[in-house]
Coordinates of C-alpha atoms in Angstrom, one line a residue:
M1 CA 75.7 71.8 98.6
P2 CA 78.8 69.7 99.2
L3 CA 81.7 69.4 96.7
P4 CA 81.1 66.2 94.7
T5 CA 82.6 63.3 96.6
L6 CA 85.0 62.3 93.9
L7 CA 85.6 64.3 90.7
Y8 CA 87.4 62.8 87.8
L9 CA 88.3 66.0 86.0
A10 CA 89.8 65.8 82.5
C11 CA 90.2 69.6 82.1
L12 CA 92.1 68.6 79.1
G13 CA 91.6 68.5 75.3
M14 CA 89.4 65.5 75.6
P15 CA 87.2 64.5 78.5
I16 CA 87.0 60.8 77.6
A17 CA 90.2 60.1 79.4
P18 CA 89.7 62.0 82.6
A19 CA 92.7 62.7 84.9
T20 CA 92.4 61.7 88.5
A21 CA 90.7 64.5 90.5
D22 CA 92.9 67.3 91.6
V23 CA 91.0 67.5 94.8
D24 CA 92.5 67.2 98.3
S25 CA 91.9 63.7 99.5
A26 CA 91.2 65.1 103.0
I27 CA 88.1 66.7 101.6
V28 CA 86.9 63.4 100.2
I29 CA 87.5 61.6 103.5
E30 CA 85.7 64.4 105.4
L31 CA 82.7 64.2 103.1
Q32 CA 82.6 60.4 103.4
S33 CA 82.6 60.7 107.2
K34 CA 79.8 63.2 106.9
Y35 CA 77.7 60.8 104.8
E36 CA 78.5 57.9 107.1
K37 CA 77.1 59.9 110.1
Q38 CA 74.0 60.8 108.0
F39 CA 73.6 57.1 107.2
D40 CA 73.7 56.2 110.9
K41 CA 70.9 58.6 111.6
R42 CA 68.8 57.2 108.8
W43 CA 69.5 53.7 109.9
K44 CA 67.9 54.4 113.3
K45 CA 64.7 55.6 111.6
V46 CA 64.4 53.0 108.8
D47 CA 61.7 50.3 109.2
R48 CA 63.9 47.2 109.3
S49 CA 60.9 45.0 108.6
D50 CA 60.3 46.7 105.2
V51 CA 62.6 45.4 102.4
D52 CA 61.8 48.3 100.1
E53 CA 62.8 50.9 102.7
L54 CA 66.1 49.0 103.4
L55 CA 66.9 48.9 99.6
E56 CA 66.1 52.6 99.3
L57 CA 68.5 53.4 102.1
A58 CA 71.1 51.2 100.4
D59 CA 70.7 53.1 97.1
W60 CA 71.2 56.3 99.0
A61 CA 74.4 55.0 100.6
V62 CA 75.8 53.9 97.3
S63 CA 74.9 57.3 95.7
K64 CA 76.9 59.1 98.5
K65 CA 79.9 56.8 97.9
V66 CA 79.7 54.9 101.2
P67 CA 78.8 51.5 99.8
H68 CA 80.2 49.7 102.9
K69 CA 77.2 51.2 104.7
A70 CA 74.8 49.9 102.0
K71 CA 75.9 46.3 102.9
K72 CA 74.2 46.7 106.3
C73 CA 70.9 47.3 104.5
W74 CA 71.4 44.5 102.0
R75 CA 72.2 42.0 104.7
A76 CA 69.1 43.1 106.7
A77 CA 67.0 42.7 103.5
L78 CA 68.2 39.2 103.0
K79 CA 67.1 38.2 106.5
L80 CA 63.6 39.1 105.3
E81 CA 63.9 37.9 101.7
P82 CA 66.9 35.5 101.3
Q83 CA 66.4 35.4 97.5
N84 CA 66.0 39.1 96.9
S85 CA 67.9 39.8 93.7
E86 CA 68.9 43.4 94.4
A87 CA 70.3 42.7 97.8
N88 CA 72.2 39.6 96.6
R89 CA 73.7 41.6 93.7
G90 CA 74.7 44.4 96.0
L91 CA 76.6 41.9 98.2
G92 CA 78.3 40.4 95.1
N93 CA 76.5 37.1 95.4
V94 CA 76.0 34.7 92.4
K95 CA 72.8 33.1 91.2
V96 CA 73.2 29.4 90.3
G97 CA 70.0 27.9 89.0
D98 CA 67.2 29.4 91.1
K99 CA 69.2 30.2 94.2
W100 CA 71.7 32.8 95.3
Y101 CA 75.0 31.9 96.9
T102 CA 78.2 33.7 98.0
P103 CA 80.9 33.3 95.3
E104 CA 82.7 30.7 97.4
E105 CA 79.5 28.7 97.9
A106 CA 78.6 29.0 94.2
E107 CA 82.0 27.5 93.2
K108 CA 81.3 24.5 95.5
V109 CA 77.8 24.0 94.1
K110 CA 79.2 24.0 90.5
A111 CA 82.0 21.7 91.4
A112 CA 79.5 19.3 92.9
G113 CA 77.5 19.4 89.7
G114 CA 74.8 21.6 91.0
A115 CA 72.2 23.7 89.2
E116 CA 73.5 25.7 86.2
G117 CA 72.3 29.0 84.8
G118 CA 71.1 32.0 86.6
D119 CA 70.2 35.5 85.4
S120 CA 73.1 37.5 86.8
G121 CA 76.1 35.6 87.8
V122 CA 79.4 37.4 87.1
G123 CA 81.7 34.8 85.8
D124 CA 79.3 31.9 86.1
G125 CA 79.7 30.9 82.5
S126 CA 76.0 30.6 82.1
F127 CA 75.8 32.2 78.7
T128 CA 76.5 30.6 75.4
E129 CA 79.7 31.8 73.7
E130 CA 79.3 32.3 70.0
K131 CA 82.8 33.1 68.8
T132 CA 84.0 35.3 65.9
S133 CA 87.3 34.8 64.2
T134 CA 88.8 37.2 66.8
G135 CA 87.5 35.2 69.7
A136 CA 85.1 37.9 70.9
L137 CA 81.5 37.1 72.0
V138 CA 78.9 38.0 69.4
L139 CA 76.0 40.2 70.6
P140 CA 72.6 38.5 70.0
D141 CA 69.9 40.2 67.9
E142 CA 71.8 43.3 66.9
E143 CA 69.0 44.4 64.5
G144 CA 66.5 44.3 67.3
N145 CA 68.9 46.0 69.7
R146 CA 69.4 48.9 67.3
G147 CA 65.6 49.1 66.8
R148 CA 65.1 49.4 70.5
V149 CA 67.5 52.3 70.7
D150 CA 65.5 54.1 67.9
S151 CA 62.3 53.4 69.9
A152 CA 63.9 54.8 73.1
L153 CA 64.8 58.0 71.3
K154 CA 61.2 58.4 70.3
N155 CA 59.8 57.4 73.7
Y156 CA 61.9 60.1 75.5
E157 CA 61.5 62.7 72.8
D158 CA 59.1 64.9 74.8
E159 CA 61.4 64.9 77.9
A160 CA 64.4 65.6 75.6
E161 CA 62.7 68.5 74.0
Q162 CA 61.8 70.0 77.3
L163 CA 65.5 69.9 78.3
K164 CA 66.5 71.5 75.1
A165 CA 64.0 74.3 75.6
R166 CA 65.4 75.0 79.0
Y167 CA 68.9 75.0 77.7
V168 CA 68.2 77.3 74.7
D169 CA 66.3 79.7 77.0
E170 CA 69.2 79.8 79.5
L171 CA 71.9 80.4 76.8
G172 CA 69.8 82.4 74.4
C173 CA 71.1 80.3 71.4
D174 CA 69.4 79.1 68.2
D175 CA 67.4 76.0 68.9
S176 CA 67.6 74.9 65.3
E177 CA 71.4 74.3 65.7
Y178 CA 71.0 71.9 68.6
A179 CA 69.8 68.3 68.9
V180 CA 68.9 66.4 72.1
G181 CA 68.3 62.7 72.6
M182 CA 67.7 60.3 75.5
T183 CA 67.9 56.6 75.6
D184 CA 67.7 54.2 78.6
H185 CA 71.5 54.8 79.3
L186 CA 72.4 58.0 77.5
L187 CA 71.6 61.6 77.3
I188 CA 73.2 63.7 74.5
L189 CA 72.8 67.4 74.0
G190 CA 74.9 69.3 71.5
K191 CA 75.3 71.4 68.4
M192 CA 74.8 68.7 65.7
S193 CA 72.3 67.3 63.2
R194 CA 69.6 64.9 64.3
D195 CA 71.1 62.2 62.1
H196 CA 74.5 62.5 63.9
L197 CA 72.8 62.4 67.3
E198 CA 71.0 59.2 66.4
Q199 CA 74.3 57.7 65.3
Y200 CA 76.1 58.7 68.5
A201 CA 73.3 57.2 70.5
Q202 CA 73.6 53.9 68.7
I203 CA 77.4 53.8 69.2
G204 CA 77.0 54.6 73.0
E205 CA 74.3 52.0 73.5
Y206 CA 76.3 49.4 71.5
C207 CA 79.3 49.9 73.8
Y208 CA 77.1 49.5 76.9
R209 CA 75.5 46.2 75.9
R210 CA 78.8 44.9 74.4
L211 CA 80.6 45.3 77.8
N212 CA 77.6 43.9 79.7
W213 CA 77.5 40.8 77.4
L214 CA 81.2 40.2 77.7
T215 CA 81.2 40.6 81.4
F216 CA 77.8 39.4 82.7
G217 CA 76.4 37.4 79.8
K218 CA 73.5 39.7 79.4
L219 CA 72.7 43.0 77.7
E220 CA 71.5 45.0 80.7
S221 CA 73.3 45.5 84.0
D222 CA 71.8 48.7 85.5
V223 CA 75.3 49.9 86.0
F224 CA 74.2 53.6 86.1
K225 CA 71.2 52.9 88.4
N226 CA 72.9 54.4 91.5
F227 CA 74.6 57.1 89.5
G228 CA 71.6 59.0 88.1
G229 CA 70.6 56.4 85.5
R230 CA 72.3 57.7 82.4
N231 CA 75.7 58.6 81.0
I232 CA 75.4 62.3 80.1
Y233 CA 77.1 64.2 77.3
Y234 CA 77.0 68.0 76.7
I235 CA 78.7 69.1 73.5
V236 CA 79.2 72.8 73.1
D237 CA 81.2 75.4 71.2
S238 CA 83.8 77.4 73.2
E239 CA 81.6 80.5 73.3
D240 CA 78.8 78.6 74.9
Y241 CA 80.9 76.9 77.6
E242 CA 80.4 79.3 80.5
G243 CA 76.7 79.5 79.9
M244 CA 76.4 75.8 79.8
V245 CA 78.3 75.4 83.1
L246 CA 75.8 77.8 84.8
F247 CA 72.9 75.9 83.2
L248 CA 74.2 72.6 84.5
Q249 CA 74.6 74.0 88.0
K250 CA 70.8 74.7 88.0
E251 CA 69.8 71.5 86.2
Y252 CA 71.9 69.1 88.3
P253 CA 72.4 70.8 91.7
E254 CA 73.3 67.4 93.4
S255 CA 76.3 67.0 91.1
I256 CA 77.5 70.5 90.3
N257 CA 77.4 73.0 93.1
R258 CA 78.7 76.6 93.2
Q259 CA 82.2 75.6 94.3
S260 CA 82.6 73.0 91.6
A261 CA 81.0 75.3 89.0
R262 CA 83.6 78.0 89.9
Y263 CA 86.3 75.5 89.3
F264 CA 84.9 74.5 85.9
L265 CA 84.5 78.1 84.9
S266 CA 88.2 78.8 85.7
K267 CA 89.1 76.1 83.1
T268 CA 87.8 77.9 80.1
N269 CA 90.9 77.2 78.0
T270 CA 90.4 73.4 78.2
G271 CA 88.6 71.0 76.0
G272 CA 86.1 70.1 78.7
F273 CA 85.8 67.9 81.8
S274 CA 84.5 64.6 82.9
F275 CA 83.5 63.2 86.3
V276 CA 81.2 60.7 88.1
Q277 CA 78.9 61.8 90.9
R278 CA 75.2 61.4 91.0
A279 CA 75.4 61.2 87.2
P280 CA 78.4 60.5 85.0
F281 CA 79.1 63.8 83.0
H282 CA 81.2 64.5 79.9
I283 CA 81.4 68.2 79.0
I284 CA 83.0 68.5 75.5
K285 CA 84.4 71.5 73.7
A286 CA 86.9 69.7 71.4
G287 CA 87.8 66.4 70.0
D288 CA 86.4 63.6 67.8
R289 CA 82.9 63.2 69.0
T290 CA 82.5 59.6 67.9
S291 CA 85.4 58.6 70.2
V292 CA 84.1 60.8 73.0
I293 CA 80.8 58.8 73.0
A294 CA 82.3 55.3 72.8
N295 CA 85.3 56.0 75.0
G296 CA 83.2 57.8 77.6
M297 CA 80.7 55.0 77.8
G298 CA 83.4 52.4 78.4
H299 CA 85.2 54.6 80.9
H300 CA 82.2 55.4 83.1
W301 CA 80.7 51.9 82.8
L302 CA 83.9 50.5 84.4
Q303 CA 84.2 53.4 86.8
C304 CA 80.8 52.9 88.3
L305 CA 81.5 49.2 88.7
T306 CA 84.9 49.7 90.4
F307 CA 84.3 52.9 92.4
R308 CA 85.5 51.4 95.6
V309 CA 88.7 49.7 94.5
G310 CA 89.5 53.0 92.7
R311 CA 90.1 54.6 96.2
E312 CA 93.2 52.4 96.6
V313 CA 93.0 52.4 100.4
N314 CA 96.1 52.0 102.5
I315 CA 95.1 49.1 104.7
K316 CA 97.3 50.4 107.6
T317 CA 96.0 54.0 107.7
G318 CA 92.5 53.4 106.2
K319 CA 93.0 56.4 103.9
S320 CA 92.7 56.6 100.2
E321 CA 96.0 56.9 98.3
A322 CA 94.5 57.3 94.8
G323 CA 94.4 60.6 93.0
S324 CA 96.8 63.1 91.6
R325 CA 98.4 63.5 95.0
G326 CA 98.5 59.8 95.9
R327 CA 100.4 56.8 94.7
G328 CA 98.5 56.4 91.5
S329 CA 96.1 53.5 90.9
M330 CA 95.8 50.5 88.6
T331 CA 92.1 51.3 88.4
A332 CA 92.7 54.7 86.8
W333 CA 95.1 53.1 84.3
L334 CA 92.5 50.4 83.4
L335 CA 89.8 53.1 83.0
E336 CA 91.9 54.6 80.2
G337 CA 92.3 51.2 78.7
I338 CA 88.6 50.2 78.7
G339 CA 87.7 53.6 77.2
M340 CA 90.2 53.0 74.3
W341 CA 89.1 49.4 73.9
S342 CA 85.4 50.4 73.6
A343 CA 86.0 53.1 71.0
I344 CA 88.2 50.9 68.9
D345 CA 85.8 47.9 69.2
A346 CA 82.9 50.1 68.1
T347 CA 84.4 52.3 65.4
G348 CA 88.0 51.0 64.7
R349 CA 89.6 54.2 66.1
N350 CA 90.1 56.1 69.3
R351 CA 91.2 59.7 68.7
F352 CA 91.9 62.1 71.5
F353 CA 94.5 64.7 72.6
R354 CA 95.2 66.9 75.5
T355 CA 95.8 70.6 75.2
T356 CA 97.1 71.7 78.6
E357 CA 100.5 71.1 80.2
A358 CA 99.4 67.5 80.9
K359 CA 100.1 66.2 77.4
Y360 CA 101.0 62.7 76.6
S361 CA 104.6 62.5 75.6
N362 CA 106.3 61.1 72.5
V363 CA 103.6 61.6 69.9
G364 CA 101.1 63.6 71.8
D365 CA 98.1 63.7 69.5
V366 CA 97.6 59.9 69.1
D367 CA 95.4 58.4 66.4
K368 CA 94.9 55.0 68.1
G369 CA 93.8 52.2 65.7
K370 CA 94.0 54.1 62.4
D371 CA 97.4 52.8 61.3
G372 CA 98.0 50.0 63.7
D373 CA 100.6 51.8 65.9
I374 CA 98.8 50.8 69.1
V375 CA 99.2 47.2 68.2
A376 CA 102.8 47.7 67.2
I377 CA 103.7 49.4 70.5
A378 CA 102.0 46.7 72.6
Y379 CA 103.7 44.0 70.5
E380 CA 107.2 45.5 70.8
V381 CA 106.8 46.1 74.5
A382 CA 105.8 42.4 74.9
A383 CA 108.8 41.4 72.8
D384 CA 111.1 43.5 75.0
N385 CA 112.4 45.4 71.9
Y386 CA 110.5 48.7 72.1
S387 CA 112.7 51.4 70.6
G388 CA 110.6 54.5 70.7
D389 CA 111.4 57.7 72.5
V390 CA 109.8 56.6 75.8
K391 CA 111.0 53.6 77.8
A392 CA 108.2 51.1 78.6
K393 CA 107.3 50.9 82.3
S394 CA 106.6 47.6 84.1
M395 CA 103.0 47.0 85.0
F396 CA 103.8 47.4 88.7
Q397 CA 105.3 50.9 87.9
L398 CA 102.3 51.7 85.7
S399 CA 99.9 50.8 88.5
R400 CA 101.6 53.4 90.7
T401 CA 101.9 56.1 88.0
Q402 CA 99.7 59.1 88.3
L403 CA 97.3 59.4 85.4
R404 CA 98.7 62.8 84.2
K405 CA 102.1 61.2 83.7
L406 CA 101.0 58.4 81.4
N407 CA 102.4 58.5 77.9
D408 CA 101.3 56.9 74.6
V409 CA 103.4 53.7 75.4
D410 CA 101.6 53.4 78.8
L411 CA 98.3 53.8 77.1
A412 CA 99.0 51.2 74.4
M413 CA 99.8 48.8 77.2
S414 CA 96.6 49.8 79.1
W415 CA 94.5 49.1 76.0
S416 CA 96.2 45.8 75.4
V417 CA 95.8 44.6 79.0
V418 CA 92.1 45.3 78.8
D419 CA 92.0 43.4 75.5
Y420 CA 93.9 40.5 77.2
L421 CA 91.5 40.4 80.1
I422 CA 88.4 40.5 78.0
R423 CA 89.4 38.2 75.2
G424 CA 92.1 36.1 76.8
Q425 CA 91.1 35.8 80.5
T426 CA 87.3 36.3 80.3
E427 CA 86.5 34.4 83.5
K428 CA 89.2 36.2 85.5
W429 CA 87.9 39.5 84.1
Q430 CA 84.5 38.7 85.3
E431 CA 85.9 37.9 88.8
L432 CA 87.8 41.1 88.9
I433 CA 84.8 43.2 88.0
A434 CA 82.8 41.4 90.7
L435 CA 85.3 42.6 93.3
G436 CA 85.2 46.2 92.0
N437 CA 82.9 47.5 94.8
R438 CA 83.5 44.8 97.4
V439 CA 87.1 45.5 98.3
S440 CA 88.9 48.8 98.9
S441 CA 92.0 48.3 96.7
M442 CA 92.7 46.9 93.2
R443 CA 95.8 45.4 94.8
I444 CA 93.6 43.2 96.9
A445 CA 91.4 42.3 93.9
M446 CA 94.3 41.3 91.7
V447 CA 95.8 39.0 94.4
K448 CA 92.4 37.4 95.0
V449 CA 91.9 36.7 91.3
F450 CA 95.4 36.0 90.0
G451 CA 97.4 35.0 93.1
D452 CA 98.4 31.4 93.9
S453 CA 97.6 29.8 97.3
A454 CA 100.8 31.2 98.9
E455 CA 100.1 34.7 97.7
K456 CA 96.5 34.5 98.9
A457 CA 97.7 33.3 102.3
A458 CA 100.0 36.4 102.4
L459 CA 97.1 38.6 101.5
D460 CA 95.0 37.2 104.4
K461 CA 98.0 37.9 106.7
A462 CA 98.3 41.4 105.4
L463 CA 94.6 42.2 105.8
K464 CA 94.4 40.7 109.3
G465 CA 97.5 42.6 110.5
K466 CA 96.8 45.7 108.4
K467 CA 100.2 45.4 106.9
D468 CA 100.2 47.6 103.8
R469 CA 103.8 46.9 102.8
L470 CA 103.1 43.1 102.8
L471 CA 100.1 43.7 100.6
D472 CA 102.2 45.8 98.2
S473 CA 105.0 43.2 98.0
T474 CA 102.5 40.4 97.4
Y475 CA 100.7 42.4 94.8
Q476 CA 104.0 43.1 93.0
K477 CA 104.7 39.4 92.8
V478 CA 101.2 38.8 91.3
I479 CA 101.4 41.6 88.8
D480 CA 104.9 40.6 87.7
K481 CA 103.6 37.2 86.8
F482 CA 100.5 38.7 85.2
E483 CA 102.8 40.8 83.0
Q484 CA 104.7 37.8 81.8
D485 CA 101.4 36.0 80.9
W486 CA 100.2 39.1 79.1
K487 CA 103.4 39.3 77.1
Q488 CA 103.0 35.7 75.9
W489 CA 99.4 36.3 74.9
V490 CA 100.3 39.5 73.0
L491 CA 103.1 37.8 71.1
Q492 CA 100.7 35.1 70.0
N493 CA 97.6 37.2 69.2
Y494 CA 99.1 40.3 67.7
R495 CA 101.9 38.8 65.6
E496 CA 99.9 38.6 62.4
V497 CA 98.7 42.2 62.5
Y498 CA 102.1 43.4 63.6
E499 CA 103.8 41.8 60.7
D500 CA 101.1 42.9 58.2
P501 CA 99.6 46.2 59.3
S502 CA 97.1 46.0 56.4
K503 CA 95.2 43.4 58.5
S504 CA 93.2 44.4 61.6
L505 CA 92.3 42.9 65.0
W506 CA 88.9 44.6 64.7
N507 CA 85.7 44.4 62.7
P508 CA 83.9 47.5 64.0
P509 CA 80.1 47.6 63.4
F510 CA 80.1 51.5 63.1
Q511 CA 81.9 54.1 61.0
P512 CA 83.1 57.2 62.7
V513 CA 80.7 60.1 62.2
Q514 CA 82.2 62.6 59.8
Q515 CA 81.8 66.1 61.3
Q516 CA 81.7 69.4 59.3
G517 CA 84.0 72.2 60.4
G518 CA 86.7 70.0 62.0
Q519 CA 86.8 68.3 65.3
H520 CA 86.3 71.5 67.2
G521 CA 83.3 72.6 65.1
D522 CA 84.7 76.0 64.2
K523 CA 87.2 77.6 61.9
E524 CA 89.8 78.2 64.6
G525 CA 89.6 74.5 65.6
D526 CA 90.2 73.5 61.9
K527 CA 93.5 75.5 61.8
K528 CA 94.7 74.0 65.2
D529 CA 93.8 70.5 64.0
D530 CA 95.6 70.9 60.7
G531 CA 98.7 72.0 62.5
K532 CA 98.5 69.1 65.0
K533 CA 97.9 66.6 62.2
K534 CA 101.1 67.7 60.3
K535 CA 103.2 67.5 63.5
K536 CA 101.7 64.1 64.3
K537 CA 102.6 62.7 60.8
K538 CA 106.2 63.9 61.1
K539 CA 106.7 62.3 64.5
K540 CA 105.1 59.0 63.4
K541 CA 107.4 58.9 60.3
K542 CA 110.5 59.4 62.6
R543 CA 109.4 56.6 64.9
R544 CA 108.8 54.2 62.1
R545 CA 112.3 54.8 60.7
R546 CA 113.8 54.0 64.2
R547 CA 112.0 50.7 64.2

């Protein structure tokens, strides 16, 4: 079995904010080359007069992280069925009325007063915006939505119990202590009560439909379809960790092979790990579980939609420069932000901490959203008067910073940028997501969406001549202007909460689940947590006095 193509390993105290994979990029490129060759062999055998066979091969290519090969299948399918929804979506086309168009053609149709509507169009503005006081889109029929989650848990109950039986048999643990639940987009197994599991499922599904509604104008997007279908969470105590890894190797051989399992087993002193391969996984030993579920859903929802831009390809060499050994990536930074945004939007808080050498500096164990500090940091950075221990980076610097080197100021900016994109630049956000798996670099996507005519012309020149330095300098101009626009929006939208921390930007629909036995679920975890909380309070008090 090959090493998973791209691992996003947290190996930290909390898997919801996974660090970029510490895997040699040469291995990734080698595996991609391998799958490209396999695709070419399959392409010679596929029946090109059969749309279903072409779409199946496209799904295979996407699952093996060679989506550029999938385009060949989608184009062939469209020659047979020009209005095939799956092939059109794969190519990033937009539905206007009853017909599909390229994004450029769709804009011309709309400008000419053509048909409106459509069931999928990213950024087509076809859904009705019902605004709350915070300017966020309101989800339709939430009572019905929650009822459907309860029904899904019941519908998948037999399958979930079979999984639990295999798990208990493998680890030799007490099945009465564990609960397992499946919905259409989640799988959760852990040592918890049934009531808590049902609440976690509701929170995760809420985050899923909320992001879809804000981005696509619909509750379902099939974002995990090519990644195993579900976002998977395993929540265990430290003593069960090794047994669980061995169980997962047997249960999900396409995602966790012997080599990767050995790596995970070597990280027994961490809080877990998280990665995307055939299925998005979160393996959790420590942390606030409510935040894990919400943050993890937002993180992997975006990661699946932006897998290609996350490679951050150098257009001159054709090689990926993302990852812990590369230049850093704006995509990785935004993945942190979307996870934080989802958790705060759903529950009003986003607690996480890292327990290895890769700690966030300044305050370390950050309680984002509880006392408004995240808003205060973003506001003070925007006002150019941040006076904390860590100097704020420019957005261009942040988009080149490796994930392990981000601090709490960087993360506050990341969360705020996502907030700005979703609430202040909704159409631009939709366009950006539409490019997530169509271009090979977030730098290209940012220039296409936020650049002016001169900057877009420079982008075309850079792409035609494979001039990566020209792309980088053009991107810097665009993101510098983007940063100034973000600052103005923050000063306008966060001022009231900044001046009166008793107010809030959020009206979360869920309360965090209160766990017994501390965040770690054991006595030792309680003691560690108590110590960390005391240190955190002292550091926050010092920072407030400096302000």
